[in-house]
């Protein structure tokens, strides 16, 4: 992975994690945790959505990646909340 690709991944992860924290109330973290949650969300989305027949599309690759990573991060935060409540 090139330095540019790494930086783009970290920025997208931070944005997705931050957005997920806003959507799922009570899960506000710092920048590092936002990046981690966003990247894990992207991994979850990259695994789950193709199994459901959903794709990102090529028309807006960065915006699509942010949206999918955010949805994956929201899924991750909701699952973590359910585990903590159990």
CSV table of C-alpha atoms in Angstrom, one decimal:
chain,number,residue,atom,x,y,z
A,1,UNK,CA,0.0,0.0,0.0
A,2,UNK,CA,1.4,3.4,-1.0
A,3,UNK,CA,1.6,6.3,1.4
A,4,UNK,CA,-1.2,8.1,-0.5
A,5,UNK,CA,-3.5,5.0,-0.3
A,6,UNK,CA,-2.8,4.7,3.4
A,7,UNK,CA,-3.6,8.4,4.1
A,8,UNK,CA,-6.8,8.2,2.1
A,9,UNK,CA,-7.8,5.0,4.0
A,10,UNK,CA,-7.1,6.8,7.3
A,11,UNK,CA,-9.1,9.9,6.3
A,12,UNK,CA,-12.0,7.8,5.0
A,13,UNK,CA,-11.9,5.7,8.2
A,14,UNK,CA,-11.9,8.9,10.4
A,15,UNK,CA,-14.9,10.4,8.5
A,16,UNK,CA,-16.9,7.2,8.6
A,17,UNK,CA,-16.1,6.6,12.3
A,18,UNK,CA,-17.1,10.2,13.1
A,19,UNK,CA,-20.3,9.9,11.2
A,20,UNK,CA,-21.2,6.6,12.8
A,21,UNK,CA,-20.6,8.1,16.2
A,22,UNK,CA,-23.0,10.9,15.4
A,23,UNK,CA,-25.6,8.5,14.1
A,24,UNK,CA,-25.3,6.1,17.0
A,25,UNK,CA,-25.8,8.3,20.0
A,26,UNK,CA,-23.5,7.7,23.0
A,27,UNK,CA,-20.6,6.4,21.0
A,28,UNK,CA,-18.4,9.5,20.7
A,29,UNK,CA,-14.7,8.6,20.6
A,30,UNK,CA,-11.5,10.3,19.9
A,31,UNK,CA,-9.9,10.5,16.5
A,32,UNK,CA,-7.9,7.3,16.8
A,33,UNK,CA,-11.0,5.3,17.8
A,34,UNK,CA,-13.0,7.0,15.0
A,35,UNK,CA,-10.4,5.8,12.5
A,36,UNK,CA,-10.5,2.2,13.9
A,37,UNK,CA,-14.3,2.0,13.9
A,38,UNK,CA,-14.4,3.5,10.4
A,39,UNK,CA,-11.9,1.1,9.0
A,40,UNK,CA,-13.6,-1.9,10.7
A,41,UNK,CA,-16.9,-0.6,9.4
A,42,UNK,CA,-15.4,-0.6,5.9
A,43,UNK,CA,-14.2,-4.2,6.3
A,44,UNK,CA,-17.7,-5.2,7.6
A,45,UNK,CA,-19.4,-3.4,4.7
A,46,UNK,CA,-16.9,-4.9,2.2
A,47,UNK,CA,-17.7,-8.4,3.4
A,48,UNK,CA,-21.5,-8.1,4.1
A,49,UNK,CA,-22.8,-5.9,1.2
A,50,UNK,CA,-21.5,-8.1,-1.7
A,51,UNK,CA,-23.2,-11.1,0.0
A,52,UNK,CA,-26.5,-9.1,-0.1
A,53,UNK,CA,-25.9,-8.2,-3.8
A,54,UNK,CA,-25.1,-4.5,-3.1
A,55,UNK,CA,-22.2,-2.7,-4.7
A,56,UNK,CA,-20.6,0.7,-4.3
A,57,UNK,CA,-20.8,1.7,-7.9
A,58,UNK,CA,-18.0,3.5,-9.8
A,59,UNK,CA,-19.6,6.9,-10.3
A,60,UNK,CA,-18.5,8.3,-6.9
A,61,UNK,CA,-15.9,5.9,-5.5
A,62,UNK,CA,-14.8,8.0,-2.5
A,63,UNK,CA,-18.3,9.1,-1.5
A,64,UNK,CA,-19.6,5.5,-2.0
A,65,UNK,CA,-16.7,4.2,0.2
A,66,UNK,CA,-17.5,6.7,2.9
A,67,UNK,CA,-21.2,5.8,2.8
A,68,UNK,CA,-20.5,2.1,2.9
A,69,UNK,CA,-17.9,2.4,5.6
A,70,UNK,CA,-20.2,4.6,7.7
A,71,UNK,CA,-23.0,2.0,7.4
A,72,UNK,CA,-20.6,-0.8,8.4
A,73,UNK,CA,-19.4,1.3,11.3
A,74,UNK,CA,-23.0,1.9,12.5
A,75,UNK,CA,-23.6,-1.8,12.3
A,76,UNK,CA,-20.4,-2.4,14.4
A,77,UNK,CA,-21.4,0.2,17.0
A,78,UNK,CA,-25.0,-1.2,17.3
A,79,UNK,CA,-23.7,-4.7,17.8
A,80,UNK,CA,-21.2,-3.5,20.4
A,81,UNK,CA,-24.0,-1.7,22.2
A,82,UNK,CA,-26.1,-4.8,22.2
A,83,UNK,CA,-23.2,-6.9,23.6
A,84,UNK,CA,-22.6,-4.4,26.4
A,85,UNK,CA,-26.3,-4.4,27.4
A,86,UNK,CA,-26.5,-8.2,27.5
